[in-house]
PDB file of C-alpha atoms and ligand atoms in Angstrom:
ATOM      1  CA  MET A  15       4.886   8.685  14.925  1.00 47.00           C
ATOM      2  CA  PRO A  16       2.675  11.713  15.571  1.00 48.00           C
ATOM      3  CA  GLU A  17      -0.391  11.463  17.770  1.00 55.00           C
ATOM      4  CA  THR A  18      -3.093  10.413  15.305  1.00 61.00           C
ATOM      5  CA  THR A  19      -6.648  10.824  16.477  1.00 64.00           C
ATOM      6  CA  ALA A  20      -9.949  10.147  14.730  1.00 62.00           C
ATOM      7  CA  ASP A  21     -10.184  13.923  14.075  1.00 69.00           C
ATOM      8  CA  THR A  22      -6.821  14.196  12.341  1.00 74.00           C
ATOM      9  CA  LEU A  23      -7.350  11.149  10.105  1.00 75.00           C
ATOM     10  CA  PRO A  24      -8.544  11.439   6.504  1.00 74.00           C
ATOM     11  CA  LEU A  25     -12.342  11.404   6.049  1.00 71.00           C
ATOM     12  CA  ALA A  26     -12.816  12.268   9.730  1.00 73.00           C
ATOM     13  CA  GLY A  27     -16.482  13.187   9.164  1.00 75.00           C
ATOM     14  CA  ARG A  28     -17.371   9.943   7.377  1.00 79.00           C
ATOM     15  CA  LYS A  29     -19.545   7.345   9.178  1.00 83.00           C
ATOM     16  CA  ASP A  30     -17.923   4.009  10.077  1.00 82.00           C
ATOM     17  CA  GLU A  31     -20.451   2.263   7.808  1.00 84.00           C
ATOM     18  CA  ASP A  32     -19.126   4.042   4.680  1.00 85.00           C
ATOM     19  CA  MET A  33     -15.479   4.539   5.518  1.00 90.00           C
ATOM     20  CA  PRO A  34     -12.851   2.941   3.220  1.00 92.00           C
ATOM     21  CA  GLY A  35     -11.508  -0.098   5.097  1.00 93.00           C
ATOM     22  CA  HIS A  36      -7.966   1.246   5.569  1.00 92.00           C
ATOM     23  CA  TRP A  37      -9.159   4.492   7.159  1.00 92.00           C
ATOM     24  CA  LEU A  38     -11.686   2.599   9.302  1.00 95.00           C
ATOM     25  CA  LEU A  39      -8.848   0.417  10.617  1.00 95.00           C
ATOM     26  CA  ALA A  40      -6.767   3.554  11.198  1.00 93.00           C
ATOM     27  CA  ARG A  41      -9.699   5.038  13.143  1.00 93.00           C
ATOM     28  CA  MET A  42      -9.619   1.948  15.365  1.00 95.00           C
ATOM     29  CA  GLY A  43      -5.911   2.566  16.001  1.00 94.00           C
ATOM     30  CA  LYS A  44      -4.284   0.395  13.331  1.00 94.00           C
ATOM     31  CA  ARG A  45      -1.158   1.960  11.854  1.00 92.00           C
ATOM     32  CA  VAL A  46       0.136  -0.658   9.409  1.00 93.00           C
ATOM     33  CA  LEU A  47      -2.279  -0.564   6.494  1.00 92.00           C
ATOM     34  CA  ARG A  48      -0.614  -2.790   3.904  1.00 93.00           C
ATOM     35  CA  PRO A  49      -1.385  -6.420   3.100  1.00 95.00           C
ATOM     36  CA  GLY A  50       2.036  -7.958   3.849  1.00 96.00           C
ATOM     37  CA  GLY A  51       2.533  -6.000   7.091  1.00 96.00           C
ATOM     38  CA  LYS A  52       5.784  -4.622   8.498  1.00 96.00           C
ATOM     39  CA  GLU A  53       7.740  -7.746   7.589  1.00 97.00           C
ATOM     40  CA  LEU A  54       7.159  -7.412   3.838  1.00 98.00           C
ATOM     41  CA  THR A  55       7.888  -3.669   4.064  1.00 98.00           C
ATOM     42  CA  ARG A  56      11.216  -4.517   5.730  1.00 97.00           C
ATOM     43  CA  HIS A  57      12.165  -6.757   2.783  1.00 98.00           C
ATOM     44  CA  LEU A  58      10.844  -4.225   0.278  1.00 98.00           C
ATOM     45  CA  LEU A  59      12.967  -1.378   1.622  1.00 98.00           C
ATOM     46  CA  ALA A  60      16.089  -3.550   1.875  1.00 97.00           C
ATOM     47  CA  ASP A  61      15.619  -4.806  -1.702  1.00 97.00           C
ATOM     48  CA  ALA A  62      15.068  -1.263  -2.983  1.00 97.00           C
ATOM     49  CA  ALA A  63      18.622  -0.230  -1.896  1.00 96.00           C
ATOM     50  CA  LEU A  64      17.757   3.189  -0.450  1.00 98.00           C
ATOM     51  CA  ALA A  65      21.022   4.268   1.202  1.00 98.00           C
ATOM     52  CA  GLY A  66      22.256   7.490  -0.417  1.00 98.00           C
ATOM     53  CA  ALA A  67      19.321   7.487  -2.847  1.00 98.00           C
ATOM     54  CA  ASP A  68      16.890  10.227  -3.792  1.00 98.00           C
ATOM     55  CA  VAL A  69      13.648   8.509  -2.754  1.00 98.00           C
ATOM     56  CA  VAL A  70      10.061   9.282  -3.727  1.00 98.00           C
ATOM     57  CA  GLU A  71       7.271   7.578  -1.799  1.00 98.00           C
ATOM     58  CA  LEU A  72       3.870   7.418  -3.468  1.00 98.00           C
ATOM     59  CA  ALA A  73       0.888   7.541  -1.094  1.00 98.00           C
ATOM     60  CA  PRO A  74       2.639   7.533   2.315  1.00 97.00           C
ATOM     61  CA  GLY A  75      -0.716   7.580   4.181  1.00 95.00           C
ATOM     62  CA  LEU A  76       0.048   7.904   7.897  1.00 93.00           C
ATOM     63  CA  GLY A  77       3.782   8.273   7.221  1.00 95.00           C
ATOM     64  CA  LYS A  78       4.767   5.009   8.872  1.00 95.00           C
ATOM     65  CA  THR A  79       6.870   3.677   5.996  1.00 97.00           C
ATOM     66  CA  ALA A  80       8.270   7.195   5.480  1.00 98.00           C
ATOM     67  CA  THR A  81      10.020   6.976   8.863  1.00 97.00           C
ATOM     68  CA  GLU A  82      11.354   3.520   7.971  1.00 97.00           C
ATOM     69  CA  ILE A  83      12.658   4.831   4.628  1.00 98.00           C
ATOM     70  CA  LEU A  84      14.520   7.564   6.535  1.00 98.00           C
ATOM     71  CA  GLU A  85      16.209   4.908   8.683  1.00 97.00           C
ATOM     72  CA  HIS A  86      17.900   3.689   5.466  1.00 98.00           C
ATOM     73  CA  SER A  87      19.748   7.051   5.192  1.00 98.00           C
ATOM     74  CA  PRO A  88      18.514   8.167   1.772  1.00 98.00           C
ATOM     75  CA  ARG A  89      19.972  11.370   0.304  1.00 98.00           C
ATOM     76  CA  SER A  90      16.459  12.852   0.102  1.00 98.00           C
ATOM     77  CA  TYR A  91      12.810  11.928   0.712  1.00 98.00           C
ATOM     78  CA  VAL A  92       9.724  13.263  -1.097  1.00 98.00           C
ATOM     79  CA  GLY A  93       6.226  11.940  -0.380  1.00 98.00           C
ATOM     80  CA  ILE A  94       3.403  12.326  -2.893  1.00 98.00           C
ATOM     81  CA  GLU A  95      -0.026  11.967  -1.294  1.00 97.00           C
ATOM     82  CA  ALA A  96      -3.512  12.669  -2.663  1.00 96.00           C
ATOM     83  CA  ASP A  97      -5.195  13.174   0.713  1.00 94.00           C
ATOM     84  CA  PRO A  98      -4.452  16.511   2.455  1.00 94.00           C
ATOM     85  CA  GLN A  99      -4.818  15.096   5.963  1.00 92.00           C
ATOM     86  CA  ALA A 100      -2.453  12.249   5.118  1.00 94.00           C
ATOM     87  CA  VAL A 101      -0.001  14.878   3.800  1.00 97.00           C
ATOM     88  CA  ALA A 102      -0.122  16.614   7.210  1.00 95.00           C
ATOM     89  CA  LEU A 103       0.310  13.315   9.106  1.00 94.00           C
ATOM     90  CA  THR A 104       3.306  12.303   6.980  1.00 97.00           C
ATOM     91  CA  GLU A 105       4.845  15.763   7.441  1.00 97.00           C
ATOM     92  CA  GLN A 106       4.525  15.350  11.205  1.00 96.00           C
ATOM     93  CA  ALA A 107       6.012  11.851  11.021  1.00 96.00           C
ATOM     94  CA  ILE A 108       9.140  12.896   9.115  1.00 97.00           C
ATOM     95  CA  VAL A 109       9.727  16.108  11.135  1.00 94.00           C
ATOM     96  CA  GLY A 110      11.529  18.120   8.465  1.00 94.00           C
ATOM     97  CA  ARG A 111      13.668  15.283   7.138  1.00 97.00           C
ATOM     98  CA  GLY A 112      12.032  15.517   3.722  1.00 98.00           C
ATOM     99  CA  THR A 113       9.029  17.050   1.983  1.00 98.00           C
ATOM    100  CA  VAL A 114       5.502  15.873   1.243  1.00 98.00           C
ATOM    101  CA  ARG A 115       3.554  17.158  -1.738  1.00 98.00           C
ATOM    102  CA  HIS A 116      -0.208  17.151  -2.084  1.00 98.00           C
ATOM    103  CA  ALA A 117      -0.478  15.609  -5.556  1.00 98.00           C
ATOM    104  CA  ASP A 118      -1.735  12.601  -7.393  1.00 98.00           C
ATOM    105  CA  ALA A 119       0.781   9.839  -7.949  1.00 98.00           C
ATOM    106  CA  ASP A 120       0.173   9.991 -11.703  1.00 98.00           C
ATOM    107  CA  ALA A 121       1.197  13.664 -11.865  1.00 98.00           C
ATOM    108  CA  THR A 122       3.835  14.212  -9.189  1.00 98.00           C
ATOM    109  CA  GLY A 123       5.222  17.476 -10.598  1.00 97.00           C
ATOM    110  CA  LEU A 124       8.740  16.082 -10.056  1.00 98.00           C
ATOM    111  CA  ASP A 125      11.442  16.481 -12.705  1.00 98.00           C
ATOM    112  CA  ASP A 126      12.266  13.777 -15.208  1.00 98.00           C
ATOM    113  CA  ALA A 127      15.007  11.401 -14.025  1.00 98.00           C
ATOM    114  CA  SER A 128      15.227  13.014 -10.585  1.00 98.00           C
ATOM    115  CA  ALA A 129      14.934   9.931  -8.315  1.00 98.00           C
ATOM    116  CA  ASP A 130      16.893   6.740  -7.681  1.00 98.00           C
ATOM    117  CA  ALA A 131      14.008   4.911  -6.030  1.00 98.00           C
ATOM    118  CA  VAL A 132      10.221   5.126  -5.974  1.00 98.00           C
ATOM    119  CA  VAL A 133       8.348   3.256  -3.231  1.00 98.00           C
ATOM    120  CA  GLY A 134       4.593   2.643  -3.150  1.00 98.00           C
ATOM    121  CA  GLU A 135       2.522   0.416  -0.879  1.00 98.00           C
ATOM    122  CA  ALA A 136      -1.155  -0.516  -0.889  1.00 96.00           C
ATOM    123  CA  MET A 137      -2.077   2.101  -3.450  1.00 97.00           C
ATOM    124  CA  LEU A 138      -1.757   0.651  -6.979  1.00 98.00           C
ATOM    125  CA  THR A 139      -4.243  -2.130  -6.215  1.00 97.00           C
ATOM    126  CA  MET A 140      -6.977   0.445  -5.596  1.00 95.00           C
ATOM    127  CA  GLN A 141      -6.564   2.116  -9.018  1.00 96.00           C
ATOM    128  CA  THR A 142      -8.331   1.230 -12.268  1.00 95.00           C
ATOM    129  CA  GLU A 143      -6.266  -0.498 -14.946  1.00 95.00           C
ATOM    130  CA  ARG A 144      -5.696   2.859 -16.635  1.00 96.00           C
ATOM    131  CA  GLY A 145      -4.873   4.485 -13.285  1.00 97.00           C
ATOM    132  CA  LYS A 146      -2.299   1.788 -12.487  1.00 98.00           C
ATOM    133  CA  SER A 147      -0.578   2.334 -15.847  1.00 98.00           C
ATOM    134  CA  ALA A 148      -0.582   6.124 -15.448  1.00 98.00           C
ATOM    135  CA  ILE A 149       1.149   5.846 -12.039  1.00 98.00           C
ATOM    136  CA  ILE A 150       3.663   3.274 -13.284  1.00 98.00           C
ATOM    137  CA  ASP A 151       4.476   5.518 -16.286  1.00 98.00           C
ATOM    138  CA  GLU A 152       4.978   8.442 -13.909  1.00 98.00           C
ATOM    139  CA  ALA A 153       7.348   6.384 -11.739  1.00 98.00           C
ATOM    140  CA  PHE A 154       9.291   5.455 -14.891  1.00 98.00           C
ATOM    141  CA  ARG A 155       9.510   9.125 -15.892  1.00 98.00           C
ATOM    142  CA  VAL A 156      10.857  10.392 -12.554  1.00 98.00           C
ATOM    143  CA  LEU A 157      13.382   7.564 -12.130  1.00 98.00           C
ATOM    144  CA  ARG A 158      16.947   7.851 -13.344  1.00 98.00           C
ATOM    145  CA  PRO A 159      18.169   5.018 -15.600  1.00 97.00           C
ATOM    146  CA  GLY A 160      19.005   2.091 -13.296  1.00 97.00           C
ATOM    147  CA  GLY A 161      16.564   3.373 -10.632  1.00 98.00           C
ATOM    148  CA  ARG A 162      14.126   1.043  -8.866  1.00 98.00           C
ATOM    149  CA  TYR A 163      10.379   1.127  -8.313  1.00 98.00           C
ATOM    150  CA  ALA A 164       9.447  -0.959  -5.257  1.00 98.00           C
ATOM    151  CA  VAL A 165       5.812  -1.875  -4.677  1.00 98.00           C
ATOM    152  CA  HIS A 166       3.918  -3.812  -2.004  1.00 98.00           C
ATOM    153  CA  GLU A 167       0.432  -4.699  -3.193  1.00 98.00           C
ATOM    154  CA  LEU A 168      -2.226  -7.419  -3.311  1.00 97.00           C
ATOM    155  CA  SER A 169      -2.011 -10.344  -5.726  1.00 98.00           C
ATOM    156  CA  LEU A 170      -4.295 -13.138  -6.865  1.00 98.00           C
ATOM    157  CA  HIS A 171      -3.421 -16.835  -7.254  1.00 96.00           C
ATOM    158  CA  PRO A 172      -2.933 -18.875  -9.265  1.00 97.00           C
ATOM    159  CA  ASP A 173      -1.968 -17.106 -12.491  1.00 97.00           C
ATOM    160  CA  THR A 174      -4.570 -19.283 -14.214  1.00 96.00           C
ATOM    161  CA  LEU A 175      -7.438 -18.038 -11.978  1.00 97.00           C
ATOM    162  CA  SER A 176     -10.533 -17.671 -14.126  1.00 97.00           C
ATOM    163  CA  ASP A 177     -11.961 -14.257 -14.973  1.00 96.00           C
ATOM    164  CA  ASP A 178     -15.168 -15.193 -13.128  1.00 97.00           C
ATOM    165  CA  ALA A 179     -13.226 -16.015  -9.963  1.00 97.00           C
ATOM    166  CA  LYS A 180     -11.272 -12.731 -10.225  1.00 96.00           C
ATOM    167  CA  THR A 181     -14.493 -10.786 -10.643  1.00 96.00           C
ATOM    168  CA  GLU A 182     -16.043 -12.538  -7.630  1.00 97.00           C
ATOM    169  CA  ILE A 183     -13.062 -11.674  -5.418  1.00 97.00           C
ATOM    170  CA  ARG A 184     -12.914  -8.062  -6.618  1.00 95.00           C
ATOM    171  CA  LYS A 185     -16.630  -7.608  -5.951  1.00 96.00           C
ATOM    172  CA  ALA A 186     -16.380  -9.168  -2.479  1.00 96.00           C
ATOM    173  CA  LEU A 187     -13.439  -6.871  -1.653  1.00 95.00           C
ATOM    174  CA  ALA A 188     -15.220  -3.792  -2.987  1.00 94.00           C
ATOM    175  CA  ARG A 189     -18.330  -4.583  -0.927  1.00 94.00           C
ATOM    176  CA  SER A 190     -16.437  -5.180   2.300  1.00 95.00           C
ATOM    177  CA  ILE A 191     -13.603  -2.634   2.191  1.00 94.00           C
ATOM    178  CA  LYS A 192     -15.622  -0.041   0.230  1.00 93.00           C
ATOM    179  CA  VAL A 193     -12.706   0.556  -2.114  1.00 91.00           C
ATOM    180  CA  ASN A 194     -12.611  -0.709  -5.688  1.00 91.00           C
ATOM    181  CA  ALA A 195      -9.649  -2.987  -5.088  1.00 93.00           C
ATOM    182  CA  ARG A 196      -8.392  -4.673  -8.243  1.00 95.00           C
ATOM    183  CA  PRO A 197      -5.588  -7.039  -7.269  1.00 97.00           C
ATOM    184  CA  LEU A 198      -3.712  -8.742 -10.136  1.00 98.00           C
ATOM    185  CA  THR A 199      -2.012 -12.092 -10.565  1.00 98.00           C
ATOM    186  CA  GLU A 200       1.796 -12.164 -10.491  1.00 98.00           C
ATOM    187  CA  VAL A 201       1.859 -12.483 -14.286  1.00 98.00           C
ATOM    188  CA  GLU A 202      -0.484  -9.511 -14.675  1.00 98.00           C
ATOM    189  CA  TRP A 203       1.624  -7.353 -12.333  1.00 98.00           C
ATOM    190  CA  ARG A 204       4.787  -8.304 -14.241  1.00 98.00           C
ATOM    191  CA  GLU A 205       3.165  -7.514 -17.592  1.00 98.00           C
ATOM    192  CA  LEU A 206       2.000  -4.116 -16.390  1.00 98.00           C
ATOM    193  CA  PHE A 207       5.513  -3.071 -15.323  1.00 98.00           C
ATOM    194  CA  GLU A 208       7.143  -4.547 -18.419  1.00 98.00           C
ATOM    195  CA  LYS A 209       4.676  -2.709 -20.667  1.00 98.00           C
ATOM    196  CA  ALA A 210       5.924   0.566 -19.110  1.00 98.00           C
ATOM    197  CA  GLY A 211       9.541  -0.357 -19.925  1.00 98.00           C
ATOM    198  CA  PHE A 212      10.651  -1.729 -16.522  1.00 98.00           C
ATOM    199  CA  GLU A 213      12.647  -4.924 -15.971  1.00 98.00           C
ATOM    200  CA  VAL A 214      11.363  -7.090 -13.115  1.00 98.00           C
ATOM    201  CA  GLU A 215      14.185  -7.688 -10.639  1.00 97.00           C
ATOM    202  CA  GLN A 216      12.517  -9.438  -7.706  1.00 97.00           C
ATOM    203  CA  VAL A 217       9.156 -10.787  -6.576  1.00 98.00           C
ATOM    204  CA  ARG A 218       8.261 -11.967  -3.045  1.00 98.00           C
ATOM    205  CA  PHE A 219       5.011 -12.992  -1.427  1.00 98.00           C
ATOM    206  CA  ALA A 220       3.599 -12.873   2.098  1.00 97.00           C
ATOM    207  CA  PRO A 221       0.252 -14.093   3.407  1.00 95.00           C
ATOM    208  CA  MET A 222      -2.613 -11.596   3.290  1.00 93.00           C
ATOM    209  CA  ALA A 223      -3.047 -11.721   7.065  1.00 91.00           C
ATOM    210  CA  LEU A 224      -3.810  -8.073   7.860  1.00 90.00           C
ATOM    211  CA  LEU A 225      -6.497  -8.921  10.410  1.00 93.00           C
ATOM    212  CA  GLU A 226      -5.034 -12.150  11.846  1.00 93.00           C
ATOM    213  CA  THR A 227      -4.052 -11.926  15.518  1.00 94.00           C
ATOM    214  CA  ARG A 228      -0.471 -13.051  14.994  1.00 94.00           C
ATOM    215  CA  ARG A 229       0.124 -10.478  12.249  1.00 95.00           C
ATOM    216  CA  MET A 230      -1.670  -7.787  14.241  1.00 95.00           C
ATOM    217  CA  ILE A 231       0.700  -8.335  17.178  1.00 96.00           C
ATOM    218  CA  ALA A 232       3.722  -8.362  14.837  1.00 96.00           C
ATOM    219  CA  ASP A 233       2.600  -5.090  13.235  1.00 96.00           C
ATOM    220  CA  GLU A 234       1.075  -3.165  16.133  1.00 95.00           C
ATOM    221  CA  GLY A 235       2.641  -4.744  19.259  1.00 96.00           C
ATOM    222  CA  ILE A 236       0.665  -6.259  22.124  1.00 97.00           C
ATOM    223  CA  VAL A 237      -0.429  -2.931  23.610  1.00 97.00           C
ATOM    224  CA  GLY A 238      -1.437  -1.585  20.181  1.00 96.00           C
ATOM    225  CA  THR A 239      -3.384  -4.763  19.430  1.00 97.00           C
ATOM    226  CA  LEU A 240      -5.203  -4.569  22.773  1.00 96.00           C
ATOM    227  CA  LYS A 241      -6.121  -0.926  22.116  1.00 96.00           C
ATOM    228  CA  ILE A 242      -7.420  -1.785  18.639  1.00 96.00           C
ATOM    229  CA  GLY A 243      -9.408  -4.702  20.088  1.00 95.00           C
ATOM    230  CA  TYR A 244     -10.878  -2.427  22.766  1.00 96.00           C
ATOM    231  CA  ASN A 245     -11.861   0.228  20.208  1.00 95.00           C
ATOM    232  CA  ILE A 246     -13.484  -2.375  17.965  1.00 95.00           C
ATOM    233  CA  ALA A 247     -15.322  -3.968  20.905  1.00 94.00           C
ATOM    234  CA  ARG A 248     -16.976  -0.673  21.870  1.00 94.00           C
ATOM    235  CA  ASN A 249     -18.055   0.279  18.349  1.00 93.00           C
ATOM    236  CA  ALA A 250     -20.767  -1.971  16.902  1.00 94.00           C
ATOM    237  CA  ALA A 251     -20.771  -0.439  13.417  1.00 93.00           C
ATOM    238  CA  ALA A 252     -17.010  -0.665  13.029  1.00 94.00           C
ATOM    239  CA  ARG A 253     -17.015  -4.199  14.486  1.00 95.00           C
ATOM    240  CA  LYS A 254     -19.558  -5.381  11.917  1.00 95.00           C
ATOM    241  CA  ARG A 255     -17.504  -3.897   9.070  1.00 95.00           C
ATOM    242  CA  ILE A 256     -14.194  -5.292  10.306  1.00 96.00           C
ATOM    243  CA  LEU A 257     -15.596  -8.795  10.938  1.00 95.00           C
ATOM    244  CA  ASP A 258     -16.999  -8.710   7.417  1.00 95.00           C
ATOM    245  CA  MET A 259     -13.635  -7.643   5.970  1.00 96.00           C
ATOM    246  CA  ARG A 260     -11.926 -10.394   7.929  1.00 95.00           C
ATOM    247  CA  SER A 261     -14.360 -13.036   6.693  1.00 96.00           C
ATOM    248  CA  VAL A 262     -13.682 -11.990   3.063  1.00 96.00           C
ATOM    249  CA  PHE A 263      -9.920 -12.183   3.657  1.00 95.00           C
ATOM    250  CA  ILE A 264     -10.357 -15.660   5.182  1.00 95.00           C
ATOM    251  CA  ARG A 265     -12.733 -16.875   2.439  1.00 96.00           C
ATOM    252  CA  TYR A 266     -10.206 -16.005  -0.270  1.00 96.00           C
ATOM    253  CA  ARG A 267      -7.012 -16.654   1.690  1.00 95.00           C
ATOM    254  CA  ASP A 268      -5.833 -19.276  -0.851  1.00 96.00           C
ATOM    255  CA  GLN A 269      -6.405 -16.898  -3.764  1.00 97.00           C
ATOM    256  CA  MET A 270      -4.970 -13.697  -2.264  1.00 97.00           C
ATOM    257  CA  SER A 271      -1.561 -12.739  -0.974  1.00 97.00           C
ATOM    258  CA  ALA A 272       0.616  -9.700  -0.477  1.00 98.00           C
ATOM    259  CA  ILE A 273       3.197  -9.238  -3.220  1.00 98.00           C
ATOM    260  CA  GLU A 274       6.449  -7.309  -3.353  1.00 98.00           C
ATOM    261  CA  VAL A 275       7.680  -6.388  -6.815  1.00 98.00           C
ATOM    262  CA  ILE A 276      10.980  -4.614  -7.420  1.00 98.00           C
ATOM    263  CA  VAL A 277      11.409  -3.352 -10.957  1.00 98.00           C
ATOM    264  CA  ARG A 278      14.260  -1.444 -12.545  1.00 98.00           C
ATOM    265  CA  LYS A 279      14.388   1.208 -15.238  1.00 98.00           C
ATOM    266  CA  PRO A 280      16.931  -0.033 -17.795  1.00 97.00           C
ATOM    267  CA  ARG A 281      20.252   1.813 -17.786  1.00 93.00           C
ATOM    268  CA  VAL A 282      20.147   2.327 -21.528  1.00 74.00           C
ATOM    269  CA  ALA A 283      16.749   3.088 -23.039  1.00 54.00           C
ATOM    270  CA  GLU A 284      15.827   0.487 -25.655  1.00 52.00           C
TER     271      GLU A 284
HETATM  272  C1  LIG B 304      -4.225   1.822   2.051  1.00 81.72           C
HETATM  273  S1  LIG B 304      -3.519   3.412   2.279  1.00 81.72           S
HETATM  274  C2  LIG B 304      -1.804   2.956   2.308  1.00 81.72           C
HETATM  275  C3  LIG B 304      -0.964   4.001   2.942  1.00 81.72           C
HETATM  276  C4  LIG B 304       0.516   3.642   3.098  1.00 81.72           C
HETATM  277  N1  LIG B 304       1.163   3.485   1.799  1.00 81.72           N
HETATM  278  C5  LIG B 304       0.665   2.385   3.923  1.00 81.72           C
HETATM  279  O1  LIG B 304       1.033   1.359   3.362  1.00 81.72           O
HETATM  280  O2  LIG B 304       0.427   2.433   5.138  1.00 81.72           O
HETATM  281  C6  LIG B 304      -3.708   4.132   0.672  1.00 81.72           C
HETATM  282  C7  LIG B 304      -3.112   5.544   0.541  1.00 81.72           C
HETATM  283  O3  LIG B 304      -3.008   5.858  -0.852  1.00 81.72           O
HETATM  284  C8  LIG B 304      -3.355   7.212  -1.040  1.00 81.72           C
HETATM  285  N2  LIG B 304      -3.672   7.306  -2.477  1.00 81.72           N
HETATM  286  C9  LIG B 304      -4.599   6.582  -3.143  1.00 81.72           C
HETATM  287  N3  LIG B 304      -4.582   6.877  -4.451  1.00 81.72           N
HETATM  288  C10 LIG B 304      -3.598   7.817  -4.617  1.00 81.72           C
HETATM  289  C11 LIG B 304      -3.095   8.518  -5.742  1.00 81.72           C
HETATM  290  N4  LIG B 304      -3.597   8.293  -6.960  1.00 81.72           N
HETATM  291  N5  LIG B 304      -2.098   9.398  -5.564  1.00 81.72           N
HETATM  292  C12 LIG B 304      -1.579   9.617  -4.329  1.00 81.72           C
HETATM  293  N6  LIG B 304      -2.028   8.985  -3.224  1.00 81.72           N
HETATM  294  C13 LIG B 304      -3.022   8.094  -3.365  1.00 81.72           C
HETATM  295  C14 LIG B 304      -4.503   7.409  -0.074  1.00 81.72           C
HETATM  296  O4  LIG B 304      -4.755   8.770   0.187  1.00 81.72           O
HETATM  297  C15 LIG B 304      -3.952   6.648   1.132  1.00 81.72           C
HETATM  298  O5  LIG B 304      -3.127   7.481   1.901  1.00 81.72           O
END
């Protein structure tokens, strides 16, 4: 991974108080910014069958998953990232072994049926309902028949959760992480992909334990975790924000989890 400093991160000039939660955590030194951590990413990439594939990653962020995708020996790698600083960080991370385009995931500029796999983590959840559908339609367009779209996002439980409870969780997330996160239930995620024409191939879950010590050590290592802890300890504003985020994750731990969904574009269009 490239040397990432507070100055090279997206929104470098933004105050800790207003920073979107994922970039605040990155500022503190955290590098794994997805709800199911490295372990769910490992399953996701294995299930997506990337060897020899033309792979598109939507929203690579710091480029951490990009380097893991490259370990699967794809034929090609293209990242599509909306934030220019994240584009530069992903370019540094992949050191010429692919390309990264500054574009929105709903308008990648890639050719129709030009990819075998599309991967996206921790980015659909933060889109509106219309935004989610636009990105899923774009993934469908760029995939070849039989190609897979592999996502790692946030889900709500149970499927019967009331609308009031969903609204309460979404508001609490928005207030604490300062991103309009709109996680869906498993059924809602499935319906969204099926509406776009995909067939759901696999679904897995992992606890939403982004800020739990055990997960932090698994994702960042002991030295990384100590550095993050040190950075948080010396920064009162960031500490307040992160403790607040953690308390929301704990309050709703039974209703939230990380979800992996692997969907496939049918071989013959119906
Ligand atoms: C929470 S970070 C996740 C980054 C990375 N996927 C990971 O798991 O570590 C969200 C990323 O999505 C990017 N992003 C959000 N909306 C996007 C969009 N519509 N098109 C492309 N990138 C987007 C942001 O710039 C940011 O890099």
